[in-house]
Short mmCIF file of C-alpha atoms in Angstrom, two decimals:
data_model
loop_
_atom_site.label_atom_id
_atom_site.label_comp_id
_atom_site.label_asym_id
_atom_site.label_seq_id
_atom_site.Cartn_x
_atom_site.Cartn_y
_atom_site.Cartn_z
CA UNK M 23 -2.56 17.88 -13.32
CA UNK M 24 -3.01 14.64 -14.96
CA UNK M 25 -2.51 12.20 -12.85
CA UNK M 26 -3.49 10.77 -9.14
CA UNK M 27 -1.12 8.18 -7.65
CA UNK M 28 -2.23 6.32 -4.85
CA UNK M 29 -0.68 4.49 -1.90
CA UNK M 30 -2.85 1.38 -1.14
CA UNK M 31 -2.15 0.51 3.06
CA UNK M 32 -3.64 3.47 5.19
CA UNK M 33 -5.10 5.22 1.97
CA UNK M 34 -7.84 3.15 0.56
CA UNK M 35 -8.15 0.49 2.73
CA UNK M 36 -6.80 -0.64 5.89
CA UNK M 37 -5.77 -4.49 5.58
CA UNK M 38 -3.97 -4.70 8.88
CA UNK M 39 -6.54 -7.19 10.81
CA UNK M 40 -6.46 -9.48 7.92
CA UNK M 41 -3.30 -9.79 7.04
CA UNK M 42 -2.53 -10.66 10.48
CA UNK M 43 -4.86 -13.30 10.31
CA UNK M 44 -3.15 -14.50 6.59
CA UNK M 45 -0.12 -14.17 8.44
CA UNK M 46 -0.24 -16.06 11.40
CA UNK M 47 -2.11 -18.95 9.98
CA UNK M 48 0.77 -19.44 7.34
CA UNK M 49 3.50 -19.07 10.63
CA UNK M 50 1.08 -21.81 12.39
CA UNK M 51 0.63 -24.37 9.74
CA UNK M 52 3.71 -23.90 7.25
CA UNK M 53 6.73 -23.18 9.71
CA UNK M 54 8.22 -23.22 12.78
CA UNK M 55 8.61 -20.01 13.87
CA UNK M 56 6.41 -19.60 17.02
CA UNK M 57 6.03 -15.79 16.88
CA UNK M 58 2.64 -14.40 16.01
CA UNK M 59 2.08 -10.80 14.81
CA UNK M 60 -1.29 -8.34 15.47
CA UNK M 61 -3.17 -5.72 14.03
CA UNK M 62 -0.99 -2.77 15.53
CA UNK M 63 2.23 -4.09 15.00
CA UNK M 64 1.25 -4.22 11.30
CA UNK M 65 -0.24 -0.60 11.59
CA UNK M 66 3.36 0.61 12.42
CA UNK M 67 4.84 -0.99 9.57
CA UNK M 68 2.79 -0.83 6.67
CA UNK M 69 4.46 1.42 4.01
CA UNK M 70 8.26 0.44 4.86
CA UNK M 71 10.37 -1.37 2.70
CA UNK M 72 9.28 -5.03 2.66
CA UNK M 73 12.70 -6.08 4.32
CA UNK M 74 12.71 -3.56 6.85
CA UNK M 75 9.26 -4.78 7.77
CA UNK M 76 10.34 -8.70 7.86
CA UNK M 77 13.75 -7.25 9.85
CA UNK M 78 11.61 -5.60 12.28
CA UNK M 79 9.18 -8.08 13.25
CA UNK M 80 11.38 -11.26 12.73
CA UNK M 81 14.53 -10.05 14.68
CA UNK M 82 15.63 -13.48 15.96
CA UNK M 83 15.86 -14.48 12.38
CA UNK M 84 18.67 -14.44 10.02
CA UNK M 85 18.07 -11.60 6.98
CA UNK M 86 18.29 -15.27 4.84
CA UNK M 87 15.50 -16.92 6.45
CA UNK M 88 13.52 -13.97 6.82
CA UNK M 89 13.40 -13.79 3.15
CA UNK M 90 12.64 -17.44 3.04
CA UNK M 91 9.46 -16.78 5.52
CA UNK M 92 8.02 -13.35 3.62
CA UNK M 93 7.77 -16.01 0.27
CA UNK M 94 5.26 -18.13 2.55
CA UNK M 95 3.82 -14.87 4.32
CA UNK M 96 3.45 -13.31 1.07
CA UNK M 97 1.49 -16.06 -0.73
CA UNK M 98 -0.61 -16.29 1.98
CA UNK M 99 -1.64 -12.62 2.48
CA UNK M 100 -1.97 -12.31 -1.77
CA UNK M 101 -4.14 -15.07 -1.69
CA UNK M 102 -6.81 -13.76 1.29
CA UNK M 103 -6.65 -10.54 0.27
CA UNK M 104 -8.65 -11.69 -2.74
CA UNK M 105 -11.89 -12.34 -0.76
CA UNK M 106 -10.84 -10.68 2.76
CA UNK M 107 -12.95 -8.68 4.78
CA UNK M 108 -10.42 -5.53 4.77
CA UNK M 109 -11.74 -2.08 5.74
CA UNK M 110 -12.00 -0.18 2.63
CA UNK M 111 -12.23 3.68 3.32
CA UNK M 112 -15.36 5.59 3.25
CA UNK M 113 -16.42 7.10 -0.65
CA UNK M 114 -12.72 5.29 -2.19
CA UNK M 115 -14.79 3.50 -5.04
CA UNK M 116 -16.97 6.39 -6.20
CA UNK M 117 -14.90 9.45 -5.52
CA UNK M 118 -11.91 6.76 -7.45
CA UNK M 119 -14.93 6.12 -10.45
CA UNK M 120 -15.90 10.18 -10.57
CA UNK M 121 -12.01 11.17 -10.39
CA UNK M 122 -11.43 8.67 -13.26
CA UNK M 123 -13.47 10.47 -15.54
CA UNK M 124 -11.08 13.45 -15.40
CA UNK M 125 -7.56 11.98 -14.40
CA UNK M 126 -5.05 8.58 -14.67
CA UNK M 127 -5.33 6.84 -11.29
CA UNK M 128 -2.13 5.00 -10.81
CA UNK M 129 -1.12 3.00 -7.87
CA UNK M 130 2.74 2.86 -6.41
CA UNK M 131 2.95 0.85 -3.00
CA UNK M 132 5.70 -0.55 -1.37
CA UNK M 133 4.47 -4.14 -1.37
CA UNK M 134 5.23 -7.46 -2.77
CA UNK M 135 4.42 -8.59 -6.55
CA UNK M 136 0.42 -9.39 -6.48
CA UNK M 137 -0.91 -7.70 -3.57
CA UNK M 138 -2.32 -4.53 -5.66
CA UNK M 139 -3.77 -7.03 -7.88
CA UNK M 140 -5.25 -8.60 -4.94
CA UNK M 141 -6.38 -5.02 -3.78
CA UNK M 142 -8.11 -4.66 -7.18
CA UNK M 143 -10.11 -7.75 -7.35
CA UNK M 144 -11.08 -7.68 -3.49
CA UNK M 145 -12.69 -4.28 -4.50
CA UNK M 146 -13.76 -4.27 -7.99
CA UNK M 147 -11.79 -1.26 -8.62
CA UNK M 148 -9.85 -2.94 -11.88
CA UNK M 149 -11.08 -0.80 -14.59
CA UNK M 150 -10.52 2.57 -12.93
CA UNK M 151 -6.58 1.92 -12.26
CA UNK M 152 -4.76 2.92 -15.34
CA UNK M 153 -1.18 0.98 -13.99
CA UNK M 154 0.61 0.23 -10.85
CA UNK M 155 3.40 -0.85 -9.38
CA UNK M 156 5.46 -1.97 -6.28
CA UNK M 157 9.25 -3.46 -5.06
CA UNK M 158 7.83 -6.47 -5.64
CA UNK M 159 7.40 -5.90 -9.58
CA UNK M 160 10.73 -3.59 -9.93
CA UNK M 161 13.13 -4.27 -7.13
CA UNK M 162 12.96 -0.45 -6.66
CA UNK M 163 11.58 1.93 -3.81
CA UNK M 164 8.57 3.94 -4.08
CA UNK M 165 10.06 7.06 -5.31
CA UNK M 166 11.53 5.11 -8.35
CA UNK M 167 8.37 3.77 -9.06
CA UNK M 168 6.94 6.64 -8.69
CA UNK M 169 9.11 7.80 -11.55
CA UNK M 170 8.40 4.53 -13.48
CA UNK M 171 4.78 4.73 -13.33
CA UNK M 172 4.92 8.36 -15.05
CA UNK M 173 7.28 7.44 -17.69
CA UNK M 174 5.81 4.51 -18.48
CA UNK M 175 2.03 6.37 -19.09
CA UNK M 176 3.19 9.90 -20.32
CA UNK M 177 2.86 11.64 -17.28
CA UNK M 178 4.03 15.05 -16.77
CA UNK M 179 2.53 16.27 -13.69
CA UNK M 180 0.99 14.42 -10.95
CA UNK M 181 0.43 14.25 -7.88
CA UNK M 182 0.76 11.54 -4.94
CA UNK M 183 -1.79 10.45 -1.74
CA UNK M 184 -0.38 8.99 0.97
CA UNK M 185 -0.16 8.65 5.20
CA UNK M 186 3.45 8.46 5.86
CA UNK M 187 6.31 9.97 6.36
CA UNK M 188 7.72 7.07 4.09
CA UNK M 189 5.52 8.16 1.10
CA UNK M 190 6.61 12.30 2.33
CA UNK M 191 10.37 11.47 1.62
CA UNK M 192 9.72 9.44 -1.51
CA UNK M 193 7.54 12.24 -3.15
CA UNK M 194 10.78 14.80 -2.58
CA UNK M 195 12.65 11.80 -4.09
CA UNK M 196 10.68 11.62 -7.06
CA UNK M 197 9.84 15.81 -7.20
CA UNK M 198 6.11 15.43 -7.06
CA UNK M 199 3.68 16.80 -4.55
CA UNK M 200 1.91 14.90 -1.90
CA UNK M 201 -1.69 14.87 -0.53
CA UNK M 202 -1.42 13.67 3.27
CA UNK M 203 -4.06 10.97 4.23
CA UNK M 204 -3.94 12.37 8.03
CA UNK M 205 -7.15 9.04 8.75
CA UNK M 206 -4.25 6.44 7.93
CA UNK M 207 -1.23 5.31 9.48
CA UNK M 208 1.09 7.65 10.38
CA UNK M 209 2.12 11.21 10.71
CA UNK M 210 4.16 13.31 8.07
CA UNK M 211 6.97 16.45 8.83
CA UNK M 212 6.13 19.85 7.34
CA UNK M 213 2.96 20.95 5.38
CA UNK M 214 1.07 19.32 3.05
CA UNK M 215 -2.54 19.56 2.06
CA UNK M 216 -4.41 16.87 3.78
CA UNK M 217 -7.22 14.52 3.55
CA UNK M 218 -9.38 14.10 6.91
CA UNK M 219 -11.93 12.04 5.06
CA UNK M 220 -11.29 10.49 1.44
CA UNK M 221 -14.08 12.34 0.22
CA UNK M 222 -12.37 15.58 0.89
CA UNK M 223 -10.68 14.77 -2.30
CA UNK M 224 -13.37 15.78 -4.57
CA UNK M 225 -12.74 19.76 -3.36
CA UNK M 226 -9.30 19.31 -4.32
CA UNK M 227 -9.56 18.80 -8.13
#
């Protein structure tokens, strides 16, 4: 093995209750639209495409002006996410700094262009992330990128971390195992060895 790829939402941190807050202060002071979003609606829909995301919790929009609204959502969120209070998971930056000694740590999220940089600077975690990528640098899906992140660093055998059944589907996609992050957001079909606490990591490799 010679590499660990990462999801970001639901793996290392949880960003949910801040983003809501980025979120609905850009819908109160840059638009019109009157809805407001929360914590748990977030939790169900972290880790899906960014469209299906805007589709789902913007219905009474047109698929134009949804995309119009993510660009002020999404410049919002980056922005916070810098300094934000998010809930980073228990051990991520030192088991991340130990594993980094051995193995690449890549990142592959299904986000928009800056959040992982965000991510990184929020938590300091810069110089133990050998690349990343997301939709939002690509225009492809996770289990592209997945495929573009190995290419692009020589990778020939890695493996991926994730809590969805989202990040399940792209691993077959892309033909490389998955570690299940059962603490994050969702629930995955079928077998997989699995993460209670992030820690539990370190008696894996």
């Amino acid at each position: 093995m010679e590499a660990i790829i990462f999801d970001v939402d639901g793996t290392l941190w949880d960003s949910t209750k801040e983003v809501a807050v980025a979120w609905n202060d850009a819908l109160e002071k840059e638009t019109k639209v009157k809805r407001r979003v929360t914590q748990e609606e977030l939790k169900k829909e972290f880790g899906k495409p960014l469209e299906e995301i805007m589709a789902d919790l913007f219905v009474e929009l047109t698929k134009e002006e949804q995309m119009e609204l993510s660009k002020v959502l999404f410049r919002h969120q980056n922005k916070w996410m810098e300094t934000a209070p998010c809930k980073v998971y228990e051990g991520v930056p030192e088991v991340l700094r130990q594993l980094a000694q051995t193995y690449k740590l890549c990142i592959v999220s299904n986000c928009q262009e800056g959040y992982i940089e965000a991510f990184l600077k929020n938590t300091g975690l810069q110089d133990v992330i050998t690349d990343h990528t997301c939709p939002g640098d690509t225009g492809k899906l996770k289990a592209e990128n997945i495929r573009i992140i190995m290419e692009r660093n020589h990778i020939r055998e890695a493996v991926y971390v994730g809590d969805t059944q989202g990040d399940a589907d792209a691993c077959k996609k892309a033909g490389v195992p998955m570690i299940y992050a059962a603490y994050g957001f969702g629930e995955v079909e079928g077998e997989y060895p699995t993460l209670h606490k992030f820690r539990e990591l370190l008696q894996m490799f």
